[in-house]
XYZ file of C-alpha atoms in Angstrom:
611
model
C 15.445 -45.841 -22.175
C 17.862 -44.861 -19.475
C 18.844 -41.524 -18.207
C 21.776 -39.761 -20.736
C 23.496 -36.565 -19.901
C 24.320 -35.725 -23.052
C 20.512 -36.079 -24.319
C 18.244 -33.250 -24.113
C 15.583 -33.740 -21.662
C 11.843 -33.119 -21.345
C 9.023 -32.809 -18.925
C 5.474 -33.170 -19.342
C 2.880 -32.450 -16.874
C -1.052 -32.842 -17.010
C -3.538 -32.170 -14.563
C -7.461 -33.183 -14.178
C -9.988 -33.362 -12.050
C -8.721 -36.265 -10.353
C -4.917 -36.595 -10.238
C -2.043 -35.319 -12.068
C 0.615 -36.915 -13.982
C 4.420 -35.920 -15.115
C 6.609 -37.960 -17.792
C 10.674 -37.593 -18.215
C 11.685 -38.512 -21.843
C 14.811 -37.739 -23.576
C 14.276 -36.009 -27.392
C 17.033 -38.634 -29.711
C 17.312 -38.650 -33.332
C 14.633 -41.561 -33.369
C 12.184 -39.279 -31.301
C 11.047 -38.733 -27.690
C 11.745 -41.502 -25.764
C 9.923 -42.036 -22.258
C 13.152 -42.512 -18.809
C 10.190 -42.262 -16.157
C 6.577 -42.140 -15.905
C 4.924 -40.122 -12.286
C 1.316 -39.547 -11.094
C -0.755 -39.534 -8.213
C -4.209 -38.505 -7.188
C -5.650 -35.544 -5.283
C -6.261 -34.453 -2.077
C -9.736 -32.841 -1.450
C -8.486 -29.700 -0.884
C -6.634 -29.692 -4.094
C -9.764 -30.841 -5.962
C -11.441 -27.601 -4.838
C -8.733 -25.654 -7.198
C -8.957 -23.912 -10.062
C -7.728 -25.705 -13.029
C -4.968 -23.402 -13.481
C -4.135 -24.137 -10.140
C -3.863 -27.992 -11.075
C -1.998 -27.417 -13.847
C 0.617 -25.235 -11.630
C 0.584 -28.170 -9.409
C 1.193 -30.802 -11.753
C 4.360 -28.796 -13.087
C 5.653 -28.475 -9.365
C 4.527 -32.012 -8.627
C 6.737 -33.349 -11.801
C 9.502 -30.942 -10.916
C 10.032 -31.943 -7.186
C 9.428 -35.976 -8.140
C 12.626 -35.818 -10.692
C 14.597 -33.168 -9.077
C 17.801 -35.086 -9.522
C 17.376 -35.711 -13.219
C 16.504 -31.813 -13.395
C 17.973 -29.693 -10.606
C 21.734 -28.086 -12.267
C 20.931 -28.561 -16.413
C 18.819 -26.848 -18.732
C 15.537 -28.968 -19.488
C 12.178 -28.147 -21.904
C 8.771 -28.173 -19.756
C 5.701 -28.957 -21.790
C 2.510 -27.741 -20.415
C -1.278 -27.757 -22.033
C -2.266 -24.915 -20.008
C -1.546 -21.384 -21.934
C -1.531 -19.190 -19.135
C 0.974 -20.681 -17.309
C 3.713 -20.264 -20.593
C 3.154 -16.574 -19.434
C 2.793 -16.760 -15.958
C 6.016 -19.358 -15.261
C 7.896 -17.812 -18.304
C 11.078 -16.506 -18.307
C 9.995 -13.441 -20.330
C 7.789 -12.201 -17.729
C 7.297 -11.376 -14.174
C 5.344 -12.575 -11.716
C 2.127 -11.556 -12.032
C 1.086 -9.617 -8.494
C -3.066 -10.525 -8.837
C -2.110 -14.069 -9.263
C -2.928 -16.258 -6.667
C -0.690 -16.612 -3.366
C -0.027 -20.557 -4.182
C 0.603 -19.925 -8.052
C 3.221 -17.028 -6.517
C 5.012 -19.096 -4.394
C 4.957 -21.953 -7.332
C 7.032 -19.491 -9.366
C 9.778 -18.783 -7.132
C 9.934 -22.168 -6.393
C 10.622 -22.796 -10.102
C 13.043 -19.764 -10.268
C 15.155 -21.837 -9.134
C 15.395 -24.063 -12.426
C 16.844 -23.698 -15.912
C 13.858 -24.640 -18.240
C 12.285 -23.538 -21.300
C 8.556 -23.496 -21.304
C 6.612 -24.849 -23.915
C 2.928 -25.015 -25.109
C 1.783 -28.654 -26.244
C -1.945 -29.247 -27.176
C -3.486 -32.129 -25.241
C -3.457 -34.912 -27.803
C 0.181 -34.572 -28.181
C 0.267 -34.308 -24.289
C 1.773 -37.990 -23.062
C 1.103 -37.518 -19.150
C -2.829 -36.870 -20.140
C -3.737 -40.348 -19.238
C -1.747 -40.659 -16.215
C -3.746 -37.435 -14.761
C -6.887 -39.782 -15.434
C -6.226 -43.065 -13.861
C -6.771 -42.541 -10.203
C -5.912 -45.503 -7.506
C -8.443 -46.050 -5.103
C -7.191 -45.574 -1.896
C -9.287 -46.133 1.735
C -6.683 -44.458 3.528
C -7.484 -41.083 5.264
C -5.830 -37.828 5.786
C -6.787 -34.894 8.068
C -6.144 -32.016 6.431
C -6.225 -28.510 8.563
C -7.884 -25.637 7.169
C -5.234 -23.762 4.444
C -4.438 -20.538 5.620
C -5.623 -18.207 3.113
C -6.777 -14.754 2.302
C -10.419 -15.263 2.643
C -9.346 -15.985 6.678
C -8.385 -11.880 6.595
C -11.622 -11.244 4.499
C -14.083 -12.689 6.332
C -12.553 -10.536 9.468
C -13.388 -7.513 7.997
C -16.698 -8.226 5.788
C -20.371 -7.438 7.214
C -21.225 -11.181 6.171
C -19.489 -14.705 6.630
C -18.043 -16.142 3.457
C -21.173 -18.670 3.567
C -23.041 -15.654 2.660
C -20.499 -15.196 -0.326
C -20.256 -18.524 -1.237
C -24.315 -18.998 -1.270
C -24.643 -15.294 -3.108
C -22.406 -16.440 -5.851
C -23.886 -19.848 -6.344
C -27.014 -17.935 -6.835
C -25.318 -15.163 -9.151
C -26.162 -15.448 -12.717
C -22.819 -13.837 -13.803
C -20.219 -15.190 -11.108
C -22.053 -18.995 -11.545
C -20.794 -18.968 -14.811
C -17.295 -17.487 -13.722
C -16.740 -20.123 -10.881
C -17.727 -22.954 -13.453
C -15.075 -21.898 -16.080
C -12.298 -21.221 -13.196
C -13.138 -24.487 -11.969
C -13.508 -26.618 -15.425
C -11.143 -24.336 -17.763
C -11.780 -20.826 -19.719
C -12.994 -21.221 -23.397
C -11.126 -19.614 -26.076
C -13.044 -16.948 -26.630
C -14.957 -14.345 -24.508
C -18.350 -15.846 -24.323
C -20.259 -12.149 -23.602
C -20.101 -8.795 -22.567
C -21.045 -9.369 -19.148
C -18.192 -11.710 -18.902
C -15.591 -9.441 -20.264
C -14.149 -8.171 -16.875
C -13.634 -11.688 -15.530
C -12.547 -12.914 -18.962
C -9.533 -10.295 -18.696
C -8.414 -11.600 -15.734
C -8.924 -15.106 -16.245
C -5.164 -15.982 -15.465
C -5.571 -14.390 -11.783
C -8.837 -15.507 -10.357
C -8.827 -18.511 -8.495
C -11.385 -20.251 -6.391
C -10.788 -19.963 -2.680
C -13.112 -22.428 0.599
C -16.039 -21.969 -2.440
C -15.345 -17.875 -3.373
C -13.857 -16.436 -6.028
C -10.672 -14.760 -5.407
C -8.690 -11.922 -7.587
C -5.349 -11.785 -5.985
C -5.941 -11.034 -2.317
C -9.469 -9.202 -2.675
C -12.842 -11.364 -2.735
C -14.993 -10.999 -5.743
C -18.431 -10.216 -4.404
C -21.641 -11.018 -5.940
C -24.350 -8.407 -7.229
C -26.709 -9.394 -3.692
C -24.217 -8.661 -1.291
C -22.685 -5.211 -2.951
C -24.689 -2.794 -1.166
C -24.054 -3.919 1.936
C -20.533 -3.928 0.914
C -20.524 -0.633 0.233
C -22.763 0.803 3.428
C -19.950 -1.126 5.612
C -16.868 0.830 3.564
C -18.781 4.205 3.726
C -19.807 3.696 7.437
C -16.657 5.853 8.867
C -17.982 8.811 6.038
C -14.235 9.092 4.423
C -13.480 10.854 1.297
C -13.698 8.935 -2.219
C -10.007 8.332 -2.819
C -9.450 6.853 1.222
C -12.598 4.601 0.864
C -11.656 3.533 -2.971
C -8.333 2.230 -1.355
C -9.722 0.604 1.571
C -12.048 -1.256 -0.803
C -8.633 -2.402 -3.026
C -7.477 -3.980 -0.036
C -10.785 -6.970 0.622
C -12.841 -6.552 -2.515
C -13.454 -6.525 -5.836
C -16.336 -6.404 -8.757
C -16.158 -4.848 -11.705
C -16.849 -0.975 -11.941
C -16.428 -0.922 -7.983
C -14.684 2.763 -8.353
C -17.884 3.489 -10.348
C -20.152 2.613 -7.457
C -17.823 3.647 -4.537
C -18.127 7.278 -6.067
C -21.989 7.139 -6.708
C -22.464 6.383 -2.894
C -20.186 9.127 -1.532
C -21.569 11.783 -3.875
C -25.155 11.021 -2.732
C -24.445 10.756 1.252
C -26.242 14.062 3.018
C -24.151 13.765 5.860
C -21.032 14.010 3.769
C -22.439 16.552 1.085
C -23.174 18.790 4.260
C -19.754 19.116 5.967
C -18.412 18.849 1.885
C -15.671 21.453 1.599
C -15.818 24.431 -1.380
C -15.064 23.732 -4.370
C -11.677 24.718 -6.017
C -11.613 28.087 -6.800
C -12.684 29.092 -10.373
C -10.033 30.869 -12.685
C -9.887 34.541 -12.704
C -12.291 36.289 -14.890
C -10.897 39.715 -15.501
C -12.999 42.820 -15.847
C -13.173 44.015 -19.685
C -10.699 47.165 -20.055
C -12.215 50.258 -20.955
C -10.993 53.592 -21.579
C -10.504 55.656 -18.089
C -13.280 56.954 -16.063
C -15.834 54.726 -18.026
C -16.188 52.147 -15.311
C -16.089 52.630 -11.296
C -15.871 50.383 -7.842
C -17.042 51.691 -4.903
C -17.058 50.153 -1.206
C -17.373 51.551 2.675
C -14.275 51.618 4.570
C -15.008 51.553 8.017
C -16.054 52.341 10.869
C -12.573 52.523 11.840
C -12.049 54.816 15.142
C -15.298 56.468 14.366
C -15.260 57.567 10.894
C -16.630 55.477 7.846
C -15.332 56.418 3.647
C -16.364 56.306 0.666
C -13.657 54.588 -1.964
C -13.931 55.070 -5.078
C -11.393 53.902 -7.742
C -11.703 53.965 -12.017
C -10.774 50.474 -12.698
C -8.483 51.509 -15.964
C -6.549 54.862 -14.767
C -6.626 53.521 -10.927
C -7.809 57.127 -10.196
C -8.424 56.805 -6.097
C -10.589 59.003 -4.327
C -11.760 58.794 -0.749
C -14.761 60.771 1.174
C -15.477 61.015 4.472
C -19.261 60.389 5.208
C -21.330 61.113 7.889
C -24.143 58.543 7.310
C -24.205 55.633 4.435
C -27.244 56.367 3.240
C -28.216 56.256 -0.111
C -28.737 60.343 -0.369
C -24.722 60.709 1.400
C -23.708 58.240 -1.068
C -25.425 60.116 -3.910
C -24.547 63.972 -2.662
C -20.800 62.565 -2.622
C -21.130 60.653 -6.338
C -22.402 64.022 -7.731
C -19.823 65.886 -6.778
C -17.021 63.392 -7.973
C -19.077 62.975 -11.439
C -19.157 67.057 -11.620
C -15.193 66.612 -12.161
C -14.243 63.848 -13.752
C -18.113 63.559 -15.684
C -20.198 60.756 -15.753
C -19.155 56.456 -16.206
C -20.485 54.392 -18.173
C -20.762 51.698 -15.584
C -20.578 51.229 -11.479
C -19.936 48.268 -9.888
C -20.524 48.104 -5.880
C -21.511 45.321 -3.738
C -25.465 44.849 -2.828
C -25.390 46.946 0.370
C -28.886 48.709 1.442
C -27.390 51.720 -0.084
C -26.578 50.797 -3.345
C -29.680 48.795 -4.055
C -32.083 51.513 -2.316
C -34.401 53.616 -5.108
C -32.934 56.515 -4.566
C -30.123 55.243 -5.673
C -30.944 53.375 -8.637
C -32.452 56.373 -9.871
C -29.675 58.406 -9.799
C -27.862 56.085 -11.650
C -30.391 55.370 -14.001
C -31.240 59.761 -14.896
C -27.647 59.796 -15.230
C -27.221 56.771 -17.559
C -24.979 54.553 -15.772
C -25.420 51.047 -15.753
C -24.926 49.534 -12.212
C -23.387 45.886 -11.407
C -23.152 43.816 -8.484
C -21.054 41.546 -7.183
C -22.122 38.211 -5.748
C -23.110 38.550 -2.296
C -20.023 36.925 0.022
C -17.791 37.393 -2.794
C -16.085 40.453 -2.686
C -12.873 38.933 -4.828
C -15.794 40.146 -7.587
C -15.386 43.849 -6.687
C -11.448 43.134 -6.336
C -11.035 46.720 -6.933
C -12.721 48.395 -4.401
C -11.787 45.825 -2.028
C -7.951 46.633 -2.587
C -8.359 50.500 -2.595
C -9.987 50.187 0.563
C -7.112 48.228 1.639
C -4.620 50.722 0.668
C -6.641 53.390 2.079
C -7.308 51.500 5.676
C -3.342 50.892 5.597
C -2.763 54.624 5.249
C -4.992 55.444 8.103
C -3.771 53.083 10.499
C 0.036 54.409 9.800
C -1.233 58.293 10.235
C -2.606 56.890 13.724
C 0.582 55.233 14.572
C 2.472 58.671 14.018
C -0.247 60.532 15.357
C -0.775 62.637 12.336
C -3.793 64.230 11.183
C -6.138 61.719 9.224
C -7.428 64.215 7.101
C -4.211 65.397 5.786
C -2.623 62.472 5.744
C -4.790 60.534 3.594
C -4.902 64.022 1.335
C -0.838 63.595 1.063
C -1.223 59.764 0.584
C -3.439 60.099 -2.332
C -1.530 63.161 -4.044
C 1.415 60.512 -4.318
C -1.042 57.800 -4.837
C -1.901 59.683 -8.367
C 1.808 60.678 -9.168
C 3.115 57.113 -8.837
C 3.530 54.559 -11.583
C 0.808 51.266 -11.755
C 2.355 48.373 -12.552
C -0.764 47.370 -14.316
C -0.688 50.255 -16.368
C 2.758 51.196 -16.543
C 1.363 54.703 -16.199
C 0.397 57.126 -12.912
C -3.600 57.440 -12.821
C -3.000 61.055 -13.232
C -1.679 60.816 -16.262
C -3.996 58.412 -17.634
C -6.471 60.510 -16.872
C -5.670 64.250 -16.805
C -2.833 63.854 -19.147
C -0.504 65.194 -16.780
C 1.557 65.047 -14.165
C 0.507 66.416 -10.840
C 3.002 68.998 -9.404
C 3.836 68.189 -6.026
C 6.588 69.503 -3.184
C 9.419 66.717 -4.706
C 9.329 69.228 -8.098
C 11.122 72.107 -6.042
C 13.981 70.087 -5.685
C 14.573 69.486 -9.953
C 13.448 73.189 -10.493
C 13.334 73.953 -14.274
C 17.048 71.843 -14.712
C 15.348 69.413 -16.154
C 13.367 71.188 -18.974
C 15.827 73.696 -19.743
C 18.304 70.850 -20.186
C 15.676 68.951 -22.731
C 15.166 72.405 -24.634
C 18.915 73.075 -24.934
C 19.445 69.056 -26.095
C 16.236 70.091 -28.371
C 17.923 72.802 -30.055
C 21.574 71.520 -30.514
C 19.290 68.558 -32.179
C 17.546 71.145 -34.460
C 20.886 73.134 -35.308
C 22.873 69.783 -36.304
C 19.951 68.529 -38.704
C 18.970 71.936 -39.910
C 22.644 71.841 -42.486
C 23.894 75.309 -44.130
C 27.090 76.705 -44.545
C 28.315 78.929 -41.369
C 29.230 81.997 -41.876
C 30.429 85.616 -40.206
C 30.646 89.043 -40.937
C 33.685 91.437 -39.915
C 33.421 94.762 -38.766
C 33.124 97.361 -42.307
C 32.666 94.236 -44.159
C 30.648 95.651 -47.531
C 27.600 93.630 -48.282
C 24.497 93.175 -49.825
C 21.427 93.063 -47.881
C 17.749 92.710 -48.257
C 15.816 95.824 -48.825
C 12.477 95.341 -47.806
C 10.802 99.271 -48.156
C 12.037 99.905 -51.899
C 11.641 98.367 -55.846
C 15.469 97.137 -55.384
C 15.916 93.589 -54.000
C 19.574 94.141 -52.449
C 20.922 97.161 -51.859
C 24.743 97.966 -50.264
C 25.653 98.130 -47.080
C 28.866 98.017 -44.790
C 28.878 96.167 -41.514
C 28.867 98.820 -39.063
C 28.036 96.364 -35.778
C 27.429 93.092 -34.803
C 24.848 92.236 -32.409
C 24.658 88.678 -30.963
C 24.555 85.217 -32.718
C 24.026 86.077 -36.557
C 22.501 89.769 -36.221
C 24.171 92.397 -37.769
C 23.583 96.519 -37.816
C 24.456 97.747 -41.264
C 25.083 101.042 -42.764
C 23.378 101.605 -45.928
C 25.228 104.751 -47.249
C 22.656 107.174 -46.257
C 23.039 107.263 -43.064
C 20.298 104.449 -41.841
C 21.255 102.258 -39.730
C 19.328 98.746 -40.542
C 19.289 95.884 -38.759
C 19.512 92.167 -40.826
C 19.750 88.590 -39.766
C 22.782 87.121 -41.573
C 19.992 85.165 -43.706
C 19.397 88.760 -45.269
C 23.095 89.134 -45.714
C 25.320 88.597 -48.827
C 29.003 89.384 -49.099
C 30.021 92.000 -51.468
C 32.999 91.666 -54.097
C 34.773 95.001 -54.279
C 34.627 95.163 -57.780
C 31.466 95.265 -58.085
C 31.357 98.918 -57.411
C 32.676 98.707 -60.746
C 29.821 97.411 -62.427
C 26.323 98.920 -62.951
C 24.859 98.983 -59.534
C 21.100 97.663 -61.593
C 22.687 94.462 -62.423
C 20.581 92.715 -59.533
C 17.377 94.026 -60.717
C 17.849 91.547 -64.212
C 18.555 88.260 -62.233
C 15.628 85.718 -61.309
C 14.989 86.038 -58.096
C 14.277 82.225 -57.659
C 17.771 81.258 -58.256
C 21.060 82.380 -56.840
C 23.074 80.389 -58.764
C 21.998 81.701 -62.062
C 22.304 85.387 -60.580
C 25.838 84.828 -59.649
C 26.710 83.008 -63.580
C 25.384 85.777 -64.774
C 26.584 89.066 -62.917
C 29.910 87.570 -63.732
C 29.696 87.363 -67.166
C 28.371 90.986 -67.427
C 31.091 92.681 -65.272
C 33.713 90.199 -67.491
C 32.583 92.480 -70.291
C 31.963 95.606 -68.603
C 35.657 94.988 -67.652
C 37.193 94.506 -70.829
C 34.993 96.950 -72.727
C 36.698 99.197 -70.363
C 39.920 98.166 -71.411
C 40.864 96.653 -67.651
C 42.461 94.147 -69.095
C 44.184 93.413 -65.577
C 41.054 91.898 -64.383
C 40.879 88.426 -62.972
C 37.499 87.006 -64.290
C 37.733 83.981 -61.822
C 37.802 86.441 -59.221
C 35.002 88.395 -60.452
C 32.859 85.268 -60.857
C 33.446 84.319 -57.105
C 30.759 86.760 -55.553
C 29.814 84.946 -51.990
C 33.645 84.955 -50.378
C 35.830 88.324 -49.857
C 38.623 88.281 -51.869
C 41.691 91.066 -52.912
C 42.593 91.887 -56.360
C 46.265 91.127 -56.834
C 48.070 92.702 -59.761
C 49.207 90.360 -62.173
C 51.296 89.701 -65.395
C 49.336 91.076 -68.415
C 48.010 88.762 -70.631
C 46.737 89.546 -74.098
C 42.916 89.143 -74.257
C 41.446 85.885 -75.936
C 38.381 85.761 -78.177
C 35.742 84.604 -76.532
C 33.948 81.448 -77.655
C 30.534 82.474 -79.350
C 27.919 82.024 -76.886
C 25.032 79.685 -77.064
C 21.437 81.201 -77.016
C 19.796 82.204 -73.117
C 16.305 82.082 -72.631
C 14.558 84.462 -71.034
C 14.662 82.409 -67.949
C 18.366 82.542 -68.434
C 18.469 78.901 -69.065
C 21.318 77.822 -72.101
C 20.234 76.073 -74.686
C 22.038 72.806 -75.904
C 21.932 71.686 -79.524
C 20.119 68.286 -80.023
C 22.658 65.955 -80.904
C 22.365 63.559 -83.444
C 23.381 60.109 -84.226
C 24.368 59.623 -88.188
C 25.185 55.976 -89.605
């Protein structure tokens, strides 16, 4: 039928060994109905590709032939080759392993409005026109394609007759270049195949090699050569693993490139450290249970002992005249004579420290010795950074040309004072649970604890409650007699002598002395009442002694016909008060009173419920 506009259009494409063929058709309400028919055969160049390759050909070959039927309009392009749905999709990229050709096929087709379909081959019209070459005696000379393997072979040990004759040979690639050449099956057809199998949409055959992308596939043979002639400049794993990316290509190659640098002498020779391990920390222990010593020096002549406890930080620093193992040991007895013996001691292996003698002392004494590694002093970090500190001290007494000796003394009397920030805590107090006094305490004095003892006892007055009270000058009282059967006796207050001491006069003319806790106040009519009242009251309770005295003098009072007296006044016998004349009231009968125990307690009758 002839071209329509308004129709939608289709293209088919096929490809073979021999030729490929395109066909135009318009899709009607009858069916698909042929406009054009195209094919042609192959060059022998293009015979040499892959088959995905002639499949990407015969799209571009169909697309370029009806250009003007195509070019501007959406179309459908049918295609009996799977991979290429993906690889000239819309939904997808371009693939950056695929070959250069099939690359610069799908910008080409960017250019178009299509939708790409699959069609299986027996519903694929332009098969038979990719099968019906025309025998032609006309010649072409065809130059040599510029292609990757032109870079390749610059760079490889061996000419890419070498790779081409190593891979016929190869009983894994043989197989590969057959199905790049003839078509992938379906399925994966074994293990071994698996790698090539993934990347069956990107390898492409290339002047008789296998190519993935840019890089050459090499064969099993020709791999070890490979490899000497990528490790031949003795680079590190990560610069050789990306020179290899940029040529060739097998599987596990990163596997192999990293087997051959690991093994090379000459690299493993010149190899630098390792990375450096994580700290391991020292166990804590309580202070003075485990010691680091080292040698400072010579410096200017003189050579020390440092010693440090590796919990209270607890410095000390001998000068010794030889570094021996008995000048080592002399100076260790003394220092163990003060603070006592460690558990362990950790030193570097130095002639002295791994001498008999000196085991030996350790050993009678029972402390365990350690070592650290030899060139490895991080291990015996503590030493190493007193003897630091200490060689810092020394060089600043030199620089202001002060004495050594008493410098370092003054340096380590602060050294002991001052906070660790490790600990938190000054090694002196860690370990003599105290502070050191030094010259800077003459400028606090005793401020400081006199102020904490005076905060101390405000603290203790405000919590310790009671009732304040004071005492007046002839003030009558009762206070504790402590030489005589009575309890309280009278007094007056004849002085008072600072805060809450009072000198009273008993009557007799002693002069006692009583804290105003020994002090009671007097009511003046009491003088009234029998002065043995005091002797009948429980000496565990005030309370009841005051109910009680009270209710005695009430009656003394009104036996005595003082009928004047105020009994609220009476009952009142801890504040001063004055008896005021008043009105005179007839007397009332008193309430019959409930039965007192002996223990002056009242008892209450039981009171019970009736229904």
């Amino acid at each position: 039928m002839h071209y329509s506009s308004d129709l939608p259009i289709v293209l088919t494409c096929d490809a073979s060994s021999v030729g490929v063929g395109a066909v135009i058709s318009h899709l009607t309400p009858e069916g698909e109905r042929p406009v054009a028919y195209a094919s042609r055969s192959l060059t022998a160049a293009e015979r040499a590709y892959s088959q995905i390759d002639r499949e990407a050909l015969a799209i571009v070959f169909g697309v370029r032939k009806y250009h003007q039927y195509l070019y501007g309009r959406k179309f459908i392009l049918r295609t009996d080759h799977k991979p290429l749905t993906h690889i000239f999709g819309k939904k997808t990229g371009i693939p950056v392993m695929a070959a250069s050709r099939i690359q610069r096929w799908a910008v080409l087709l960017s250019g178009y409005d299509y939708n790409i379909e699959y069609v299986t081959s027996n519903k694929n019209c332009a098969d038979g026109l990719s099968r019906l070459p025309i025998s032609s005696n006309n010649k072409k000379t065809i130059n040599r394609e510029i292609t990757y393997i032109n870079f390749v072979e610059n760079f490889l040990p061996v000419t890419n007759e070498d790779v081409t004759k190593a891979t016929s040979k190869d009983i894994i690639l043989s197989r590969i270049f057959a199905y790049i050449k003839s078509g992938w099956p379906t399925v994966c057809p074994g293990e071994e195949v698996k790698p090539y199998f993934v990347r069956r949409n990107e390898l492409y055959l290339d002047n008789g090699s296998i190519m993935w992308g840019y890089r050459m596939v090499i064969p099993s043979y020709l791999r070890p050569i490979i490899l000497k002639q990528l490790h031949s400049s003795h680079m590190g794993i990560v610069k050789i693993k990306g020179l290899a990316r940029s040529y060739v290509w097998w599987s596990n190659i990163d596997a192999d490139v990293e087997a051959l640098c690991r093994s090379c002498e000459t690299c493993a020779s010149e190899a630098d450290a390792p990375p450096r391990a994580p700290p391991n920390p020292w166990p804590y222990l309580p202070p003075w249970s485990r010691v680091h010593i080292d040698f400072l020096g010579p410096y200017k002549g003189k050579t020390y002992l440092v010693l440090i406890d590796s919990s209270s930080k607890w410095l000390e620093i001998i000068e010794v005249a030889r570094t021996n193992a008995t000048s080592i040991v002399k100076v260790l007895r003394s220092i163990f004579a003060r603070f006592g013996l460690p558990l362990e001691l950790v030193s570097d292996q130095g002639p002295p420290f791994t001498s008999i003698e000196f085991k030996s002392f350790l050993k009678n004494n029972g402390i365990q010795q350690r070592f650290s590694p030899a060139y490895h002093p991080a291990s015996n970090g503590a030493a190493e950074n007193a003897v630091k500190l200490c060689k810092r001290a020394i060089k600043k007494a030199y620089r202001d040309d002060v004495d050594i000796d008493t410098a370092l003394q003054t340096f380590l009397l602060s050294y002991r004072n001052s906070k660790q920030s490790t600990t938190g805590e000054s090694p002196a107090m860690l370990l003599q649970r105290r502070s050191l006094r030094s010259r800077l305490d003459l400028l606090r004095g005793g401020y400081v604890v006199q102020a904490r003892v005076l905060d101390a006892q405000q603290r203790q007055v405000e919590y310790a409650g009671g009732v304040p009270r004071n005492f007046s000058l002839g003030d009558t009282v009762w206070s504790r007699d402590y030489g005589t059967r009575d309890k309280w006796v009278k007094g007056t207050v004849a002085q008072k002598e600072g805060s809450g001491r009072y000198v009273l006069d008993n009557g007799d003319g002693r002069l006692i002395k009583r804290h105003i806790d020994q002090i009671r106040r007097r009511s003046r009519l009491s003088d009234v009442t029998c002065p043995d009242i005091t002797n009948e009251v429980d000496e565990k309770d005030e309370d009841e002694f005051a109910d009680a005295s009270s209710e005695l003098q009430t009656k003394v009072a009104v036996s005595a016909g003082q009928d004047d007296v105020d009994t609220e006044h009476v009952a009142d016998t801890q504040c001063p008060s004055e008896t005021v004349p008043g009105p005179a009231t007839p007397p009332q009968p008193s309430p019959p009173s409930r039965p007192v125990t002996r223990s002056r307690r009242i008892r209450k009758p039981v009171i019970k419920f009736q229904c």
